[in-house]
mmCIF file of C-alpha atoms in Angstrom:
data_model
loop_
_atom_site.group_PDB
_atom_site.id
_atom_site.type_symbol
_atom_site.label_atom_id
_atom_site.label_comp_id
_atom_site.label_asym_id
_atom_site.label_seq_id
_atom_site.Cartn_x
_atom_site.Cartn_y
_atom_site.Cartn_z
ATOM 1 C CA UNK A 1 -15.084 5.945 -12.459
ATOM 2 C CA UNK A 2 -15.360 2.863 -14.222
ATOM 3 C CA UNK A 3 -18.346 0.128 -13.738
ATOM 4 C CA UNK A 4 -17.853 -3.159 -13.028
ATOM 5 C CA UNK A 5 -17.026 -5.626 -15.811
ATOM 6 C CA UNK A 6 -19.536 -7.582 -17.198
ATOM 7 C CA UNK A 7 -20.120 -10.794 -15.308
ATOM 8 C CA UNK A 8 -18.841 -14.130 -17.041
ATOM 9 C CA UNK A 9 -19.748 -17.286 -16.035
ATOM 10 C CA UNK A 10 -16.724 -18.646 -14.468
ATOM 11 C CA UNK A 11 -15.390 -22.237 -14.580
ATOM 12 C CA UNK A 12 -15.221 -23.554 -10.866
ATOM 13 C CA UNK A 13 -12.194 -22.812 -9.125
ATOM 14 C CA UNK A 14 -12.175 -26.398 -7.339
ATOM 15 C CA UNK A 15 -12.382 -27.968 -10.840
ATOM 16 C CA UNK A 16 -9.630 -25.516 -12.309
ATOM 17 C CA UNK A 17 -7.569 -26.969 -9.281
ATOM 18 C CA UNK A 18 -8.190 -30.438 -10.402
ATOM 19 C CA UNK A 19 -7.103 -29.574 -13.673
ATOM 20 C CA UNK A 20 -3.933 -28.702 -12.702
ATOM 21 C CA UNK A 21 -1.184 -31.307 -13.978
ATOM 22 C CA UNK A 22 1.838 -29.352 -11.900
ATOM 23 C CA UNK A 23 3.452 -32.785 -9.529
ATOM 24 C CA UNK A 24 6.798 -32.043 -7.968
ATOM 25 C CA UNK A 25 9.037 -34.718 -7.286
ATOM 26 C CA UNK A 26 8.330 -37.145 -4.129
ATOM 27 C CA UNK A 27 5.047 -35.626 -3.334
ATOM 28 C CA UNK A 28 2.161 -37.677 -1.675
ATOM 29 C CA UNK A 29 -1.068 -38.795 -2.504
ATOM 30 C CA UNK A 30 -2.020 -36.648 0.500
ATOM 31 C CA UNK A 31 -0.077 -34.029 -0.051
ATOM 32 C CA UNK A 32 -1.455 -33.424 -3.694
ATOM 33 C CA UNK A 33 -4.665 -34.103 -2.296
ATOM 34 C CA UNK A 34 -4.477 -31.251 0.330
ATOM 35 C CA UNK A 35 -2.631 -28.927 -2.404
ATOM 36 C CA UNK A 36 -5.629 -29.156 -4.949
ATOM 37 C CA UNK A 37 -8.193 -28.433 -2.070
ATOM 38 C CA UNK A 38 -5.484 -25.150 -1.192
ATOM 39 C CA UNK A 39 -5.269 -24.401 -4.729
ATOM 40 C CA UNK A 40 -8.896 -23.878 -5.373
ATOM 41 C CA UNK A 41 -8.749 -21.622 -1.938
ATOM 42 C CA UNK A 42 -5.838 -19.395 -3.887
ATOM 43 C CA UNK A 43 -7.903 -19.609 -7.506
ATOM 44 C CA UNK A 44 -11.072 -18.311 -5.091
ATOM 45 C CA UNK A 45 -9.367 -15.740 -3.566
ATOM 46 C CA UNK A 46 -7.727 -14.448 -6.646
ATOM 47 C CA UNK A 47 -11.114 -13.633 -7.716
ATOM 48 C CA UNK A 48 -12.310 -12.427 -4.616
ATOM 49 C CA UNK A 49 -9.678 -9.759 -4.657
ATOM 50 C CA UNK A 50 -10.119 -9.020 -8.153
ATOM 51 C CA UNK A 51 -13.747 -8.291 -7.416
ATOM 52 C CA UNK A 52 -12.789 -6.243 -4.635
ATOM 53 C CA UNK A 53 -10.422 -3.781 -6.860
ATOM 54 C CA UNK A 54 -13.794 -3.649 -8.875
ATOM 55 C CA UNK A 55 -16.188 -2.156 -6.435
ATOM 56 C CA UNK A 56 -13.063 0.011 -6.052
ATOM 57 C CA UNK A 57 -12.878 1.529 -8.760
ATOM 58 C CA UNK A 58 -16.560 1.779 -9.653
ATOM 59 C CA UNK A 59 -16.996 4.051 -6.273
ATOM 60 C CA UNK A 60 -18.853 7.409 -6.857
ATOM 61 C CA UNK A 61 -16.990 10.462 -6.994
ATOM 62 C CA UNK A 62 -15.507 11.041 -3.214
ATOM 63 C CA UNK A 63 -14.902 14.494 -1.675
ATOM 64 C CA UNK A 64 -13.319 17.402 -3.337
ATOM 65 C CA UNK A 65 -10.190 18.248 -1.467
ATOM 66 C CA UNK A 66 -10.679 21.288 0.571
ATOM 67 C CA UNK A 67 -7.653 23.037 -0.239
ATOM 68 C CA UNK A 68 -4.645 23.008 -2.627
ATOM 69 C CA UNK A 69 -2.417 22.154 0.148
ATOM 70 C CA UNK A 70 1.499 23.380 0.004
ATOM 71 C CA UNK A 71 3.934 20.931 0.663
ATOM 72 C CA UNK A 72 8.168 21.405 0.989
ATOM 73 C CA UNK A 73 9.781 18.841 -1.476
ATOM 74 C CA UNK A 74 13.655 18.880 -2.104
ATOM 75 C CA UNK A 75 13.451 21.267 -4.910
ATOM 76 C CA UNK A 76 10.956 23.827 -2.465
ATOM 77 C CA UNK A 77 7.184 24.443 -2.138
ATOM 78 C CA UNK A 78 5.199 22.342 -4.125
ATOM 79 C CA UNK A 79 1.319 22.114 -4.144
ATOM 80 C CA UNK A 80 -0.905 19.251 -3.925
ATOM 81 C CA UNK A 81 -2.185 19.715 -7.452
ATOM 82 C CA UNK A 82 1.174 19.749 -8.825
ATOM 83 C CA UNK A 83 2.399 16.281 -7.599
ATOM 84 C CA UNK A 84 -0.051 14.737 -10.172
ATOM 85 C CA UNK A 85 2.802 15.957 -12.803
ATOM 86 C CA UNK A 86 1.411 14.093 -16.059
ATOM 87 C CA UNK A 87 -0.349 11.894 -14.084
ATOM 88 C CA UNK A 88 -4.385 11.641 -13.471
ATOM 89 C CA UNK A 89 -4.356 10.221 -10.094
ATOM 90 C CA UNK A 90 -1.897 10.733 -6.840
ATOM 91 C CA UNK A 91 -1.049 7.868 -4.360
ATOM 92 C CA UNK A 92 0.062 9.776 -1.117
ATOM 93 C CA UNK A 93 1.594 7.623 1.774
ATOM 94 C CA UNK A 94 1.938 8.761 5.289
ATOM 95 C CA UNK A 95 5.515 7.758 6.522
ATOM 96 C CA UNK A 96 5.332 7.648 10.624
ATOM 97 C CA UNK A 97 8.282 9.996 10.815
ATOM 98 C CA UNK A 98 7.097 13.045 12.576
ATOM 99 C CA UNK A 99 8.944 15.100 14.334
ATOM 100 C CA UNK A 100 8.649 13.720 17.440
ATOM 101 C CA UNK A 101 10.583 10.446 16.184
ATOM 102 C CA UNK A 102 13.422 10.047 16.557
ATOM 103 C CA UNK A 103 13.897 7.805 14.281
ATOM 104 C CA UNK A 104 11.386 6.406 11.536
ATOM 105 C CA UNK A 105 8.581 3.778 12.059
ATOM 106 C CA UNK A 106 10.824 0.464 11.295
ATOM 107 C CA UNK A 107 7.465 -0.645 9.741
ATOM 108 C CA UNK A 108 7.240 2.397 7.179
ATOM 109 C CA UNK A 109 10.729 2.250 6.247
ATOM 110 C CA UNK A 110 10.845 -1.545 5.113
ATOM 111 C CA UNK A 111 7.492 -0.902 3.242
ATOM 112 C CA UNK A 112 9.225 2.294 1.635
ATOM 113 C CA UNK A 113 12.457 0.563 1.046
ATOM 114 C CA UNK A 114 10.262 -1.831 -1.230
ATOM 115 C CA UNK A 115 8.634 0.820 -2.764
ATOM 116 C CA UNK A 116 11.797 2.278 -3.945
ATOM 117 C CA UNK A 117 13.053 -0.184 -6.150
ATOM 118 C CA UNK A 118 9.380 -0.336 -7.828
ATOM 119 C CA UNK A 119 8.854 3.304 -8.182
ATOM 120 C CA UNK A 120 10.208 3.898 -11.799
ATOM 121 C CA UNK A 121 8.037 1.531 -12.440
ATOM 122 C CA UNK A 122 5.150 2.736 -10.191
ATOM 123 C CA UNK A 123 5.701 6.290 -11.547
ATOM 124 C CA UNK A 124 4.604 5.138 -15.040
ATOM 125 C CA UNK A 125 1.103 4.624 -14.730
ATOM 126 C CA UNK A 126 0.677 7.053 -11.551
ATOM 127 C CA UNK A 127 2.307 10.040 -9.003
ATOM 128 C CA UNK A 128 3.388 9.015 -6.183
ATOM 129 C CA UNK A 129 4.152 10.823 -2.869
ATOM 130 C CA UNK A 130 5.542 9.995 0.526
ATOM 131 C CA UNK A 131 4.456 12.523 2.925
ATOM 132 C CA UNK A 132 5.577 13.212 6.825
ATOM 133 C CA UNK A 133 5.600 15.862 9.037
ATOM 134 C CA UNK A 134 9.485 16.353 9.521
ATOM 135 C CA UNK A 135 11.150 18.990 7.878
ATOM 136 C CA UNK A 136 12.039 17.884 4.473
ATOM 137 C CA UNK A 137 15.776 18.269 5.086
ATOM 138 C CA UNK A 138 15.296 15.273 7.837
ATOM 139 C CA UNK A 139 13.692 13.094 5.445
ATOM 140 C CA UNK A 140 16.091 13.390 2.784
ATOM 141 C CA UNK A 141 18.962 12.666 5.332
ATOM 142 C CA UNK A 142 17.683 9.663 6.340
ATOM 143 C CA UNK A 143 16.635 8.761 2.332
ATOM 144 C CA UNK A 144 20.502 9.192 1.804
ATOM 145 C CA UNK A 145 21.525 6.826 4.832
ATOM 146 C CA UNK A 146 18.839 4.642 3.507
ATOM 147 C CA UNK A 147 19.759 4.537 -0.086
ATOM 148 C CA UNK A 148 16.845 5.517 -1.146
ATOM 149 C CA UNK A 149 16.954 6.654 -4.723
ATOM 150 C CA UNK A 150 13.330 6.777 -6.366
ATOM 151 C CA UNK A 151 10.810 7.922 -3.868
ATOM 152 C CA UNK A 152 9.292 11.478 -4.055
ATOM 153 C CA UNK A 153 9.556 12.869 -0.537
ATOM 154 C CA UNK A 154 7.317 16.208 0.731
ATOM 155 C CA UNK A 155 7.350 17.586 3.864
ATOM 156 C CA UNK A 156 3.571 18.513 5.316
ATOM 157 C CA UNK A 157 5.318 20.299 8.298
ATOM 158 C CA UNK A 158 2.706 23.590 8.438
ATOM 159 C CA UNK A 159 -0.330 22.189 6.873
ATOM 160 C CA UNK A 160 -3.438 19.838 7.634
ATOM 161 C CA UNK A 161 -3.002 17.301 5.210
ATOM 162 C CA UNK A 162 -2.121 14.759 7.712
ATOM 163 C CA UNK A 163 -4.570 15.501 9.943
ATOM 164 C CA UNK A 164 -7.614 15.474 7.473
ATOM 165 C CA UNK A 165 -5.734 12.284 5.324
ATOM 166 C CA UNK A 166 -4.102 10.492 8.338
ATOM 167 C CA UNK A 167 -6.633 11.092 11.349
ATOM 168 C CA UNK A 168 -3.633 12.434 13.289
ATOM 169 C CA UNK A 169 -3.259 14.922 16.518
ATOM 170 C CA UNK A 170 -0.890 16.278 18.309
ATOM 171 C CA UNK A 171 -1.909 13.238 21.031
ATOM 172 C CA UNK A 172 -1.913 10.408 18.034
ATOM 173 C CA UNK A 173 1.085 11.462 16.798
ATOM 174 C CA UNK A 174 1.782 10.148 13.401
ATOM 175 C CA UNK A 175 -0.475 7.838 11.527
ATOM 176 C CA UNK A 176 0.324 5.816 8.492
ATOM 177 C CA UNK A 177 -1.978 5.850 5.364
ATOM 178 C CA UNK A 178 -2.255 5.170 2.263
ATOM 179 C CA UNK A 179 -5.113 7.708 -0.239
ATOM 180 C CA UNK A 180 -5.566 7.658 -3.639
ATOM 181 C CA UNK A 181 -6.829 11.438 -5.260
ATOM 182 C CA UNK A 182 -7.966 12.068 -8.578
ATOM 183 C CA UNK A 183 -8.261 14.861 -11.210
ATOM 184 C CA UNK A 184 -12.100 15.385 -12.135
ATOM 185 C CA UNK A 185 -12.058 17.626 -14.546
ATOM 186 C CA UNK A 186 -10.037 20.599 -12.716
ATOM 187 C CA UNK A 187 -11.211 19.482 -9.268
ATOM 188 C CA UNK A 188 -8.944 17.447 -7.359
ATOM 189 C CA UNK A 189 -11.133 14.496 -5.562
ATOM 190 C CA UNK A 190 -10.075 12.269 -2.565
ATOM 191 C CA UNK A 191 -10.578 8.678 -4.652
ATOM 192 C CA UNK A 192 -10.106 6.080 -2.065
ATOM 193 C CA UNK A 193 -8.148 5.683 1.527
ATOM 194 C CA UNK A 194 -7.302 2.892 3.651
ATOM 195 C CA UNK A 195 -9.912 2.274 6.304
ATOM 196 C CA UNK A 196 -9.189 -0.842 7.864
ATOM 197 C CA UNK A 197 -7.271 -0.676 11.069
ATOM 198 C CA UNK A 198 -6.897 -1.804 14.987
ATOM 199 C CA UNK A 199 -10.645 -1.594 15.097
ATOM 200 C CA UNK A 200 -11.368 -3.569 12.204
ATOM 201 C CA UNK A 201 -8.595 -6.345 12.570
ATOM 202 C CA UNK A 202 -9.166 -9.917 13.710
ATOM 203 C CA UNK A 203 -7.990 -11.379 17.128
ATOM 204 C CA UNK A 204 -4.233 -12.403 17.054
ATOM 205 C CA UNK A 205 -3.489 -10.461 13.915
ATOM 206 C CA UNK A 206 -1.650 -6.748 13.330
ATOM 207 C CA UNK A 207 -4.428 -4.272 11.498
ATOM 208 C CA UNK A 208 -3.534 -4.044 7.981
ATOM 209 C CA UNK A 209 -5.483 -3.824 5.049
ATOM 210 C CA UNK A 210 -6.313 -6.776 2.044
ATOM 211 C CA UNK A 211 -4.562 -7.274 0.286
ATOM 212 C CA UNK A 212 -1.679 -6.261 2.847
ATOM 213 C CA UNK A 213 0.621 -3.810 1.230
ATOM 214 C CA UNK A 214 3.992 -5.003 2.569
ATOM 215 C CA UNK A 215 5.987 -7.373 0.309
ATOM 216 C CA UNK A 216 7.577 -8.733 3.212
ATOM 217 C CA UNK A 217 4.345 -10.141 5.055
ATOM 218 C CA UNK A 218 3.322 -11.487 1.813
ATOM 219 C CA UNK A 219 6.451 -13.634 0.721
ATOM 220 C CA UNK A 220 6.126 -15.144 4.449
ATOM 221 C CA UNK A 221 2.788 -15.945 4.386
ATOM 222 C CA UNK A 222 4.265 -18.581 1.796
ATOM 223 C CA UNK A 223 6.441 -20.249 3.537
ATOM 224 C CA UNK A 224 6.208 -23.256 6.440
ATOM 225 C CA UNK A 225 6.684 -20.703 9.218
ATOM 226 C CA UNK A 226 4.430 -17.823 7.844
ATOM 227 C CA UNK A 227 4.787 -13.949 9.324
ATOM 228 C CA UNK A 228 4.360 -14.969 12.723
ATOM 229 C CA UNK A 229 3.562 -13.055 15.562
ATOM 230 C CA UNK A 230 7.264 -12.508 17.407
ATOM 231 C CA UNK A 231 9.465 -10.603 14.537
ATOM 232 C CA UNK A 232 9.196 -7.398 12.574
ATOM 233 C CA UNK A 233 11.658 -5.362 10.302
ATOM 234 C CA UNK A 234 14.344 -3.354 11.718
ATOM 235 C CA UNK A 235 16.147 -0.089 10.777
ATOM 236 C CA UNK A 236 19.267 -2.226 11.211
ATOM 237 C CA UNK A 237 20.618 -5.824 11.962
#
């Protein structure tokens, strides 16, 4: 994959921040104050995840899949090699709708719902696939009642993808998770997969990963009340 980019000698975010002529109207002297200290937290942390997606992509190689896995789509079988269509690298998510649920993972489904308005978009510069262990006749149902229109849905009913990709068992259940797979050549490699979880989170927050892949979470986190700890998406209101 691709090394790191050369290292520039950055201006400092805290006097970027005080460079910053933005004022909006009836502001403070504290206020502004406070805002210019927060802004050259957000300037920092841009960077910070920037470098981040760096070291990502400059990983080594990661494991050659084990086996050209057969999935059910709408259309009928598909393989795993196959969902990279044009593409050079996959993004699979694991949508906690097994068939166990009765219903999806509230959770999933608002992340998905988001995800289905980007993914013409999305489906430019990568494949995507959403991946459960239903039968692929349940999760098109429900993609219908949804109104769903963009997201490529596969069925991994009679195969171990989730269980090698997602960490699940029959006493887990289902497991969401994002991985990332890429073409090497004519080997298909696992590239990346989320690894941070309920044993990696901090006290008083849900496990999710940086930066958090739900919309939602992140539009909150802007405003006065933030995500809080007492509400989550529903499959209905």
């Amino acid at each position: 994959m691709s090394a790191p980019a050369e290292a520039t000698e950055l201006v400092s975010a805290s006097r970027l921040a005080r460079s910053n002529s933005v004022r909006f109207p009836g502001e403070s002297v504290a206020y502004r104050r406070a805002r210019t200290e927060l802004l050259a937290e957000e300037i920092d942390l841009r960077r910070r995840i920037e470098r981040v997606a760096e070291m990502r992509r400059a990983l080594p190689p990661g494991g050659e899949v084990p086996q050209d896995y057969e999935f059910q789509g709408a259309g009928g079988p598909v393989r795993l090699s196959e969902l990279f269509g044009e593409h050079g690298t996959l993004i699979t998510y694991n949508w906690m709708y097994g068939p166990k649920r009765e219903r999806p993972c509230p959770m999933c489904t608002s992340l998905l719902s988001a995800y289905d308005g980007e993914m013409p978009d999305i489906l430019q510069r990568v494949a995507f696939a959403v991946v459960a262990s239903s039968p692929i006749e349940r999760m098109t149902a429900f993609a219908r009642e949804r109104g769903w229109r963009h997201l490529p849905l596969y069925s991994s009913a009679g195969n171990t993808f989730n269980r090698d990709y997602a960490g699940e068992t029959p006493e887990s259940g289902d497991n969401p998770a994002f991985n990332v797979f890429w073409r090497d050549g004519g080997t298909i490699r696992h590239f990346w997969g989320g690894e941070m979880g309920a044993g990696t989170s901090d006290p008083g927050q849900d496990p999710r990963g940086a930066p958090d892949a739900m919309p939602i979470w992140n539009l909150l986190d802007m405003t006065p009340e933030g995500r809080g700890t007492d509400w989550y998406p529903k499959l209905s209101y």
